[in-house]
Tab-separated table of C-alpha atoms and ligand atoms in Angstrom:
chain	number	residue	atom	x	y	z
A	1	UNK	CA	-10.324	-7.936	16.215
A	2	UNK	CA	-7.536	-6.542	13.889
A	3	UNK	CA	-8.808	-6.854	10.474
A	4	UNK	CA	-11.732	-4.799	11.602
A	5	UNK	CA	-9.991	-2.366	13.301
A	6	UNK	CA	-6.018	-2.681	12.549
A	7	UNK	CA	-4.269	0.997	11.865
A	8	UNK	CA	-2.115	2.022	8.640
A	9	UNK	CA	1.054	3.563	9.804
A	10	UNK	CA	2.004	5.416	6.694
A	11	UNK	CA	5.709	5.496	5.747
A	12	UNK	CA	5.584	7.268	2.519
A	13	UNK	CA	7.492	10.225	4.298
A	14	UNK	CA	10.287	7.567	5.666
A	15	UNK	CA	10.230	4.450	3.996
A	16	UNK	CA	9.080	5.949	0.839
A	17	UNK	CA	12.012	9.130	1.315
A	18	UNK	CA	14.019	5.411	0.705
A	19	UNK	CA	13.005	5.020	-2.719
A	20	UNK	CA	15.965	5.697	-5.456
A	21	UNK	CA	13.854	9.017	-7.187
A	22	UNK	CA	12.100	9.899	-3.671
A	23	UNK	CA	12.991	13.803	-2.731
A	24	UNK	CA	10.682	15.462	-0.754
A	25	UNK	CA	10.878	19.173	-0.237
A	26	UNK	CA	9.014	20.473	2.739
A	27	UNK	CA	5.653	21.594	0.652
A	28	UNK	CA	5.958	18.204	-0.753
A	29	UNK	CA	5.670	16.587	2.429
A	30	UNK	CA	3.277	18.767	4.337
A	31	UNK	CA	0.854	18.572	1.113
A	32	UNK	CA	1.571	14.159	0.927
A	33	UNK	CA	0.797	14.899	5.087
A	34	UNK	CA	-2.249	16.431	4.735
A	35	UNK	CA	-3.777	13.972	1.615
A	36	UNK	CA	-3.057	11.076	3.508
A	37	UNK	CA	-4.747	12.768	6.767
A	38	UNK	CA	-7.862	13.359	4.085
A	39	UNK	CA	-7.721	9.278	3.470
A	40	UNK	CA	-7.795	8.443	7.100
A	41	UNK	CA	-4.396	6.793	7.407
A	42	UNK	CA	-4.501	6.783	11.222
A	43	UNK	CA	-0.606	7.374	11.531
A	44	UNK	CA	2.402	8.878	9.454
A	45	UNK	CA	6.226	7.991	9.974
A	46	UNK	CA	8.656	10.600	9.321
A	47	UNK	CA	12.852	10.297	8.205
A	48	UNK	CA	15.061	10.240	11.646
A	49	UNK	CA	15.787	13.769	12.626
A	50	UNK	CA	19.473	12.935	12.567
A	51	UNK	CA	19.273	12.159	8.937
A	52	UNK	CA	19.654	16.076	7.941
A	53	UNK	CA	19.012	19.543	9.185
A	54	UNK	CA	16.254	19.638	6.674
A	55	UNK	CA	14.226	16.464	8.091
A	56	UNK	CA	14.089	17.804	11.325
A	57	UNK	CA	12.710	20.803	10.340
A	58	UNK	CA	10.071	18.824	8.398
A	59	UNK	CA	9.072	17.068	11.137
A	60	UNK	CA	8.248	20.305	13.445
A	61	UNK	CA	6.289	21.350	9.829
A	62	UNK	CA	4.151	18.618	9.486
A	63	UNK	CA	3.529	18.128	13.444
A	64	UNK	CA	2.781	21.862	13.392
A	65	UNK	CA	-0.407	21.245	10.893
A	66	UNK	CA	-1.965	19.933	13.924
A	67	UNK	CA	-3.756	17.419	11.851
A	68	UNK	CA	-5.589	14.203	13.056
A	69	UNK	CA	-2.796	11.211	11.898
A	70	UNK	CA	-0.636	10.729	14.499
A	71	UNK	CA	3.156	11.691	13.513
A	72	UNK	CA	5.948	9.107	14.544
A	73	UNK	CA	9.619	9.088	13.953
A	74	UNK	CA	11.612	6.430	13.145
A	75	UNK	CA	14.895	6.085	14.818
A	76	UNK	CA	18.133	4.012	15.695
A	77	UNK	CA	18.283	2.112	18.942
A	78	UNK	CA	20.083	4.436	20.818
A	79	UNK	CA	20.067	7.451	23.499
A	80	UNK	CA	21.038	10.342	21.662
A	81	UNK	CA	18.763	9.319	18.163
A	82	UNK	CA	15.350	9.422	21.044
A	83	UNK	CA	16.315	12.491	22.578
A	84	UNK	CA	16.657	14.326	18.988
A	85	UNK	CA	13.140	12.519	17.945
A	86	UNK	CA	11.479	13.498	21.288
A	87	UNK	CA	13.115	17.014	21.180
A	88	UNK	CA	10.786	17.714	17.500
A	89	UNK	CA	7.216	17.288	19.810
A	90	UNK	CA	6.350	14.025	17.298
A	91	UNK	CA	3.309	11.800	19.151
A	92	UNK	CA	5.486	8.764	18.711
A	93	UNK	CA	8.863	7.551	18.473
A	94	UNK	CA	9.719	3.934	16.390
A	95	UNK	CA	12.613	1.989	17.615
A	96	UNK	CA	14.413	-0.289	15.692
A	97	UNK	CA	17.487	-2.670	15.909
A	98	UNK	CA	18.883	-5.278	13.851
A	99	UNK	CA	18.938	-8.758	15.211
A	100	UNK	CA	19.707	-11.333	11.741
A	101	UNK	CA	23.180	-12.519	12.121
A	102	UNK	CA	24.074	-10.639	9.125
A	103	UNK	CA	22.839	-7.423	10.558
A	104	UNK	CA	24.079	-8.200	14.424
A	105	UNK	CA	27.866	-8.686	12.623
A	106	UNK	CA	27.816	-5.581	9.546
A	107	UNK	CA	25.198	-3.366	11.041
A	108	UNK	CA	25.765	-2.595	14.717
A	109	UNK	CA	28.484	-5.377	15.778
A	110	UNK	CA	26.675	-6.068	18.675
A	111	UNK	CA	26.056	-9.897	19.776
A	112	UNK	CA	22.177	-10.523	21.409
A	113	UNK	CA	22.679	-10.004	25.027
A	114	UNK	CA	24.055	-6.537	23.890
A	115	UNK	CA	21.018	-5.796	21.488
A	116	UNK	CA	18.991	-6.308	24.549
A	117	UNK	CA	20.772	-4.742	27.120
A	118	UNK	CA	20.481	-1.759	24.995
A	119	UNK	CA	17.336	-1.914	23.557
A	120	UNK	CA	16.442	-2.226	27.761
A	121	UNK	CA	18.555	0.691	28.162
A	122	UNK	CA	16.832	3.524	25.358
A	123	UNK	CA	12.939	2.401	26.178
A	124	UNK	CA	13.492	2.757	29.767
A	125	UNK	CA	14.947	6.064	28.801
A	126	UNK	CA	12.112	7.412	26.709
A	127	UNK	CA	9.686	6.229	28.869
A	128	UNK	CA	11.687	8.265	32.141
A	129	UNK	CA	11.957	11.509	29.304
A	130	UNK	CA	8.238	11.215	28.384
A	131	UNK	CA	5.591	8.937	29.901
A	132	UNK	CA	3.083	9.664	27.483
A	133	UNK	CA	4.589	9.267	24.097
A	134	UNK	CA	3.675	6.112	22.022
A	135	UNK	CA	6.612	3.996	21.703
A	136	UNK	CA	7.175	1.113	19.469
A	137	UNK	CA	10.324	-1.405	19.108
A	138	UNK	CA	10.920	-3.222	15.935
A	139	UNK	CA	13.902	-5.698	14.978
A	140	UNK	CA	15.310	-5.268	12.309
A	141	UNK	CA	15.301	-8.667	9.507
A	142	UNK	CA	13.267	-10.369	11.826
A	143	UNK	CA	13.126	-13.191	9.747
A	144	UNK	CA	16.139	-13.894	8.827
A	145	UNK	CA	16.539	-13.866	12.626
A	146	UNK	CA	17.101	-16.905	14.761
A	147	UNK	CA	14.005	-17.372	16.450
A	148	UNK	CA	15.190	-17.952	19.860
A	149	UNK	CA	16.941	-14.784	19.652
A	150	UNK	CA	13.807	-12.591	18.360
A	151	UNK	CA	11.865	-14.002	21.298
A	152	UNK	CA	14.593	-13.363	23.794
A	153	UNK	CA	14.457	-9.759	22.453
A	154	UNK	CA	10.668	-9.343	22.142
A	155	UNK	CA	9.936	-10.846	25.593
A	156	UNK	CA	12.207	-8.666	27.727
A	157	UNK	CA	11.309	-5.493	25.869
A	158	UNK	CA	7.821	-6.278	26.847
A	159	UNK	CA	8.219	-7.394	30.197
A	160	UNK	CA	8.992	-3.639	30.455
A	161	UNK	CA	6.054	-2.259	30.506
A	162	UNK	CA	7.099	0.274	28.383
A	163	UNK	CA	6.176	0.070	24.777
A	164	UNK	CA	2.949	0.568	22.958
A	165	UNK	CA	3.945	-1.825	20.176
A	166	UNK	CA	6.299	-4.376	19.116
A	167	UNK	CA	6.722	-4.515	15.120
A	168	UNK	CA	8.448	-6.858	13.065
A	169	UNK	CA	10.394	-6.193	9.893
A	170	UNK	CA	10.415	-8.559	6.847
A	171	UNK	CA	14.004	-5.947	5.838
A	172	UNK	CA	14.644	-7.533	2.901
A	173	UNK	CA	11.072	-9.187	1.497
A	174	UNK	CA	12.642	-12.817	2.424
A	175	UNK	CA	9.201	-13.958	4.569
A	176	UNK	CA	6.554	-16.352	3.205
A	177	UNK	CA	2.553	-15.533	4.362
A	178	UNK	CA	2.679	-18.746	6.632
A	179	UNK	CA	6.174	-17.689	8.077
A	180	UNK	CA	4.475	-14.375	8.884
A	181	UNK	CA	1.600	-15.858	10.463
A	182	UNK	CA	3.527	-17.629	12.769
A	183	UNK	CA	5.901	-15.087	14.148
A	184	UNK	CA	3.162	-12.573	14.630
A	185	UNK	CA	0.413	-15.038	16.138
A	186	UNK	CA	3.325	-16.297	18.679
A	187	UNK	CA	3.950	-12.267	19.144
A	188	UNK	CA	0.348	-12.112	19.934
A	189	UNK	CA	-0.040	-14.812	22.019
A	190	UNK	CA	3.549	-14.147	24.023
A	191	UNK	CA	3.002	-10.464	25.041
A	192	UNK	CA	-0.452	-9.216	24.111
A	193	UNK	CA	0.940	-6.471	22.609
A	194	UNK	CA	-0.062	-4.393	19.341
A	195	UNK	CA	1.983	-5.735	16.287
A	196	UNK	CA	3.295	-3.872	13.575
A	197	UNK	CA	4.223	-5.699	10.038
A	198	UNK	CA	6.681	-4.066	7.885
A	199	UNK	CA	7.123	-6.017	4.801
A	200	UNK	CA	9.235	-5.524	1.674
A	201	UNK	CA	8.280	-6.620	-2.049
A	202	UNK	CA	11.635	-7.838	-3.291
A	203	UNK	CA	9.643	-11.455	-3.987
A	204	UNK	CA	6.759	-10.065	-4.136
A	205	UNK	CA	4.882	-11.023	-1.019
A	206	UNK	CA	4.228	-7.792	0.668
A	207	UNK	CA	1.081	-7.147	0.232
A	208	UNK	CA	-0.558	-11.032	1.138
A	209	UNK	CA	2.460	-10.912	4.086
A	210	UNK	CA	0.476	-7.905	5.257
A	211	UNK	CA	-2.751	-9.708	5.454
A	212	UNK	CA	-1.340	-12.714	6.702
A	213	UNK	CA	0.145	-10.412	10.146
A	214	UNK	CA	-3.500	-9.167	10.860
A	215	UNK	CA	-5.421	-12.546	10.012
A	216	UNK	CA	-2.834	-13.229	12.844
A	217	UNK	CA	-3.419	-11.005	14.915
A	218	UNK	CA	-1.143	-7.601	14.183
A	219	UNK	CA	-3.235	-4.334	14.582
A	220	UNK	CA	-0.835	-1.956	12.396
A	221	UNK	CA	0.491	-2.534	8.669
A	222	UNK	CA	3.314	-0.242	7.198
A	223	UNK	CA	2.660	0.860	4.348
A	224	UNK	CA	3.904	3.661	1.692
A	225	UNK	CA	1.838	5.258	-1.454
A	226	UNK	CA	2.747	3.210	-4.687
A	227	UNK	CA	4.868	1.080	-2.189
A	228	UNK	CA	7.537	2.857	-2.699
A	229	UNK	CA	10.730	2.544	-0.687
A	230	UNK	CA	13.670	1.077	-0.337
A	231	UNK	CA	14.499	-1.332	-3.648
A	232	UNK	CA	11.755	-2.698	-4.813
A	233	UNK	CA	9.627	-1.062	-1.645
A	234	UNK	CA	7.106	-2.314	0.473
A	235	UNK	CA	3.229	-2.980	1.058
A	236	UNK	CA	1.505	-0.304	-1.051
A	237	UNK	CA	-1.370	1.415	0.990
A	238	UNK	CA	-3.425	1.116	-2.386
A	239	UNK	CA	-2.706	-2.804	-2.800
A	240	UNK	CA	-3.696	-3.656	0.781
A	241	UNK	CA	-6.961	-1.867	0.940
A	242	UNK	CA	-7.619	-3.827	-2.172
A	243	UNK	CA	-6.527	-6.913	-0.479
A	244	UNK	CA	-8.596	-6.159	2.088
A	245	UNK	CA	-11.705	-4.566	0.566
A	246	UNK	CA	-11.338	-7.997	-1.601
A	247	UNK	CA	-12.135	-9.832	2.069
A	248	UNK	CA	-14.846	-7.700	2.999
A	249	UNK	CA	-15.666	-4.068	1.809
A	250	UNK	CA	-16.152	-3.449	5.635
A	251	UNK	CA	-12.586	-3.989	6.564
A	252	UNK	CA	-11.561	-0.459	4.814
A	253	UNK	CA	-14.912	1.486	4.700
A	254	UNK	CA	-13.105	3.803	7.481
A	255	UNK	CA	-10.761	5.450	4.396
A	256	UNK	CA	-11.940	7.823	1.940
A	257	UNK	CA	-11.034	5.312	-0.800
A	258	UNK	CA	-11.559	7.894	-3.518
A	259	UNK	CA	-8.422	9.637	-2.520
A	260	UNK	CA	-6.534	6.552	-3.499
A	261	UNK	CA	-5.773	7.171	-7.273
A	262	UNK	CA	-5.214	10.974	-5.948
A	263	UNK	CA	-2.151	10.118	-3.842
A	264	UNK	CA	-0.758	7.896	-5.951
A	265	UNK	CA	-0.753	10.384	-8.681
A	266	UNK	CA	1.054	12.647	-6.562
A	267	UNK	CA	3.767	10.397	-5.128
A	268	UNK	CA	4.365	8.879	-8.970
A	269	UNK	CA	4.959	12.986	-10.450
A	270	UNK	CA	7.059	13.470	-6.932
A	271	UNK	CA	8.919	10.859	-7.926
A	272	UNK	CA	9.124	10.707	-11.283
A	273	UNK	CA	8.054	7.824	-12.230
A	274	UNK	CA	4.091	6.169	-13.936
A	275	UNK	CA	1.981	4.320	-11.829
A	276	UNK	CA	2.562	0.873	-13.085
A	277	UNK	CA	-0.138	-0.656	-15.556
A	278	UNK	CA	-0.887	-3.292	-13.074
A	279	UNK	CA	-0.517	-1.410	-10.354
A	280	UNK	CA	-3.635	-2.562	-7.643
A	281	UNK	CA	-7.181	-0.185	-8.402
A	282	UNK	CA	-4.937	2.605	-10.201
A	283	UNK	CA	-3.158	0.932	-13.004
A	284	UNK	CA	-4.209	2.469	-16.083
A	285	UNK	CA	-5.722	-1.412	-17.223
A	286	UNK	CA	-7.151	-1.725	-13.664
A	287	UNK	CA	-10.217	-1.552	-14.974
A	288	UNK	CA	-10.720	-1.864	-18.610
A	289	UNK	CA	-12.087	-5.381	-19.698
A	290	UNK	CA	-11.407	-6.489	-23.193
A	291	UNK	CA	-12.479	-10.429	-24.144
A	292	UNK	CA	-15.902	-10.086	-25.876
A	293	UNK	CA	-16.690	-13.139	-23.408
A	294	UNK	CA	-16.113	-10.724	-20.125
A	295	UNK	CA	-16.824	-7.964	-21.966
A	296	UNK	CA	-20.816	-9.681	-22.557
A	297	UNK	CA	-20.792	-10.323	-18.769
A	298	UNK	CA	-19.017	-7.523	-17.244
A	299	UNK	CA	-21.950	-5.482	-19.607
A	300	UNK	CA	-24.777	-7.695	-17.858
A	301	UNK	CA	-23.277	-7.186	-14.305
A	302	UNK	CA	-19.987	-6.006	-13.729
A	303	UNK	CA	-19.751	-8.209	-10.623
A	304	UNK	CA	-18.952	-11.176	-13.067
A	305	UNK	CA	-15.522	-10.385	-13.825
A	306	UNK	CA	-14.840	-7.828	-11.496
A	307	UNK	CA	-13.756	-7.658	-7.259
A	308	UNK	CA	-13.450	-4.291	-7.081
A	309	UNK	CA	-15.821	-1.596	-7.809
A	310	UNK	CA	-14.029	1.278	-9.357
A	311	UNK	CA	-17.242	3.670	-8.766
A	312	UNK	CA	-15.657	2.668	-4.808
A	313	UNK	CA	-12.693	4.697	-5.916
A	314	UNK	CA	-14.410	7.575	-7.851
A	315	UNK	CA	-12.967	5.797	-11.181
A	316	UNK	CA	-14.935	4.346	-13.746
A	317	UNK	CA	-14.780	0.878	-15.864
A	318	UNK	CA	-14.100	0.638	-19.602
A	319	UNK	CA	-14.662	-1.726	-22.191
A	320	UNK	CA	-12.190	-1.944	-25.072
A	321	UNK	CA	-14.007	-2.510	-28.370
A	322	UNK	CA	-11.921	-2.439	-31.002
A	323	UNK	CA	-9.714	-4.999	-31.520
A	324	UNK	CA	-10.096	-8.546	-32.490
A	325	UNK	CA	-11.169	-9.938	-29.504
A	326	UNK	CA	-14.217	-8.149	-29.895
A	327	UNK	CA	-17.469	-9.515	-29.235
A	328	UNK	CA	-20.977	-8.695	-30.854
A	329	UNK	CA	-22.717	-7.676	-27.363
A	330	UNK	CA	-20.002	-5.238	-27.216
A	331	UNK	CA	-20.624	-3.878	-30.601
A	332	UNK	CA	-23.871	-4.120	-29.830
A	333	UNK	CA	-23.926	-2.013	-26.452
A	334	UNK	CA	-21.672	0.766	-28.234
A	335	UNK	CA	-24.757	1.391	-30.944
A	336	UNK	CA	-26.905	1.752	-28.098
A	337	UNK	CA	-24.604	4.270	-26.736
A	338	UNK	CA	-24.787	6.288	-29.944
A	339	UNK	CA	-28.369	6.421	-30.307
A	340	UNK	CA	-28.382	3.834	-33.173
A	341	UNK	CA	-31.149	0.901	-33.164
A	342	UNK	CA	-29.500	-1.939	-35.121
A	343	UNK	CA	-31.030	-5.756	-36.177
A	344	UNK	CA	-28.676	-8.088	-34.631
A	345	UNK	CA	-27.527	-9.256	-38.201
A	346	UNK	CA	-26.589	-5.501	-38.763
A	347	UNK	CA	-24.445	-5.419	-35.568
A	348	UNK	CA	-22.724	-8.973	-36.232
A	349	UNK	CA	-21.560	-8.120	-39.194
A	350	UNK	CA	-20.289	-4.779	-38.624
A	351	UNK	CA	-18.409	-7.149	-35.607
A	352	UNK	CA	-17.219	-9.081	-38.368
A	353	UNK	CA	-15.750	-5.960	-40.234
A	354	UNK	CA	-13.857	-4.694	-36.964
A	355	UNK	CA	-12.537	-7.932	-36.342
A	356	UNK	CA	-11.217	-7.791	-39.523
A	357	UNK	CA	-9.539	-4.657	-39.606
A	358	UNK	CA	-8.147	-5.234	-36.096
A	359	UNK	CA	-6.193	-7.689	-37.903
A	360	UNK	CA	-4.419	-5.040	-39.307
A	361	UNK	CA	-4.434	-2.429	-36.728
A	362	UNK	CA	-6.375	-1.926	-33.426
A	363	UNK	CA	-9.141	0.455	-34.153
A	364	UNK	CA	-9.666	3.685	-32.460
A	365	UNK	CA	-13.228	4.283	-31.004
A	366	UNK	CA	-13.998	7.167	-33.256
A	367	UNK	CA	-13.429	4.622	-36.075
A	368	UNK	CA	-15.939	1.775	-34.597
A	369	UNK	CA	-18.315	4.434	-34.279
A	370	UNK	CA	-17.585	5.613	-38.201
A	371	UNK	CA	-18.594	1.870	-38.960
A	372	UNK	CA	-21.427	2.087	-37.006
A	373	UNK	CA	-22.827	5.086	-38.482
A	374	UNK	CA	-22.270	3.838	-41.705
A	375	UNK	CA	-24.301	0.702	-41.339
A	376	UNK	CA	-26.969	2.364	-40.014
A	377	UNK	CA	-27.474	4.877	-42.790
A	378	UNK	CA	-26.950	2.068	-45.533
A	379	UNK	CA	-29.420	0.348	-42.919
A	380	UNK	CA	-31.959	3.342	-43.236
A	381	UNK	CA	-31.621	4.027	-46.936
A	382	UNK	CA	-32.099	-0.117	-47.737
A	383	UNK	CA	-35.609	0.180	-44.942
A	384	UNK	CA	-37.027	2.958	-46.961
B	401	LIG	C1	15.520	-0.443	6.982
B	401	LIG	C2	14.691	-0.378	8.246
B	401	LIG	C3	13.288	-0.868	8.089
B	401	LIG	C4	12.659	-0.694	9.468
B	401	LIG	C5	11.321	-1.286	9.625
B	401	LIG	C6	10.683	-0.995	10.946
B	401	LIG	C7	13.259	-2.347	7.661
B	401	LIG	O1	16.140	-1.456	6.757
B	401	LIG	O2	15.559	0.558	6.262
B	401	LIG	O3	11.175	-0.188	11.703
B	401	LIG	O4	9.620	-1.575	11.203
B	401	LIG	O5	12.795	-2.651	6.579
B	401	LIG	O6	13.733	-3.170	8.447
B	401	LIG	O7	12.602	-0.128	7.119
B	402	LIG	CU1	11.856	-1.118	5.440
């Protein structure tokens, strides 16, 4: 099933509100609401409406635009943190408690018959406040948790009855793909619950942990636009659809992929920040091929050197031409482009001349096209 139907919950409005330049104002978030409703994402997560007067409000806002994402909250394990979430009319509430020793003793100070006897206590107390709404529970460091513990945990909360989902949390981007496979096929196979994967990047795993939960079985993947969140962030919504697209383009065909380089031009002026070169379909060298080797291919079929189509995403592939990596078939294609019908000796040596000057100094298009002009006026003038 999953990787043909999983769900994105999108945490750009509460993992993302994590990241060190991330401020959203109410427009802000209503208008990152409504763009991500545009791509599809099936489900948004919203800031805790204990964290400020302001991000309660927000939440009535952006549950107020009536639009077709779900709207969750994410909250503390605990009474009074539900009632508050329940209290703004959100569709779904996300439950979450720590359970790595290091969280269990700085976090919450509770041992693990504690964590369970409360985490027994809230969901039996949302689901007596509100039959209907979707309710997940998530640990907190899950991997860094003893295992016996997490399953202990996991296996009373479902015996409940009451949750929608179980999630688990790579907190601090610690988890290997196989390590992930195995909790969340065990998950699977324990409770037949939905799973949720939140994973952070801080070793750079997020994004293959992600796949690795829903080639085991997990139906929803947390993600945030750019990845952005706390740190170094998490699984950017951009770098698992290409993950996935990678797989099979049918996997993400549900999303309106073209909005992709839109919201993640919004979040990066939001935040302040670029969009990193190499950042996954959006990176300003995403798609721009250079070797005269790919560049011959890529011009033949682009399918040679490339996974991803960037028409797929409304962008567009370049070739770089001219520096001294340059190839002839390049040169060659450019003429074409200009209208100019070269001999191949003509072209190959005006490839030669490039080359040459790229030695110096990379030239600028408007200058390879100069050169190409030139030769084929000289070109003309010898003919006649
Ligand atoms: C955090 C909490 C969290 C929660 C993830 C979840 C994490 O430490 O800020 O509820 O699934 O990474 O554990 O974002
Ligand atoms: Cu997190």
């Amino acid at each position: 099933m999953p990787l043909h139907d999983f769900s994105v919950i999108e945490s750009t409005l509460r993992e993302g509100e994590q990241f060190s330049t991330a401020t959203f104002n109410t427009e802000q978030k209503m208008e990152i609401a409504a763009l991500l409703d545009e791509f599809g994402a099936e489900m948004i997560e919203m800031t805790s409406p204990l964290a400020s007067p302001q991000s309660e409000a927000d939440i009535r806002s952006v549950v107020g635009m009536g639009l077709r994402p779900r709207i969750l909250t994410h909250v503390r394990c605990a009474r009074e943190d539900v009632l508050r979430a329940l209290d703004t009319g959100v569709h779904g509430i996300d439950i979450v408690i720590g359970t790595s020793p290091q969280l269990m003793q700085h976090s919450h100070g509770k041992n693990i018959a504690q964590v369970i006897d409360t985490a027994l206590d809230v969901i039996t107390f949302v689901r007596e406040q509100s039959p209907d709404i979707i309710l997940r529970f998530s640990t907190e460091d899950s991997f860094r948790s003893r295992e016996s513990d997490l399953l202990r945990v996991y296996l009373a909360v479902a015996d409940t009855g009451y949750v929608n989902r179980l999630g688990v949390a790579d907190t601090v981007g610690f988890a290997t793909p196989n390590q992930v496979y195995a909790l969340v096929h065990q998950l699977v196979r324990l409770t037949g619950l939905d799973i949720e994967f939140h994973g952070h990047n801080d070793s750079g795993c997020a994004i293959a942990n992600a796949c690795a939960a829903l080639e085991a079985g997990a139906t929803h993947i947390d993600t945030t636009i750019l990845g952005i969140g706390e740190r170094n962030g998490i699984t950017p919504l951009g770098g698992l659809v290409a993950r996935l697209y990678t797989l099979d383009r049918a996997y993400v065909a549900k999303y309106n992929l073209p909005m992709l380089p839109i919201l993640d031009a919004m979040i990066a002026e939001f935040c302040h920040i670029g969009i990193p070169f190499n950042n996954y379909i959006t990176g300003a060298s995403a798609f721009i091929h250079k070797a005269g080797i790919h560049a011959k291919a890529v011009l033949a079929d682009p399918n040679t050197y490339e996974v991803l189509n960037p028409a797929d995403f409304g962008l567009s592939r370049e070739i770089a031409i001219g520096h001294r990596l340059t190839g002839w078939n390049t040169i060659r294609d450019r003429a074409m482009k200009l209208g100019l019908t070269l001999p191949d000796s003509i072209v190959k040596h005006v490839t030669q001349i490039v080359k040459a000057q790229a030695d110096q100094a990379t030239l600028t298009l408007a200058q390879v096209d100069a050169l190409l002009h030139q030769a084929a006026e000289e070109h003309a003038v010898s003919g006649q």
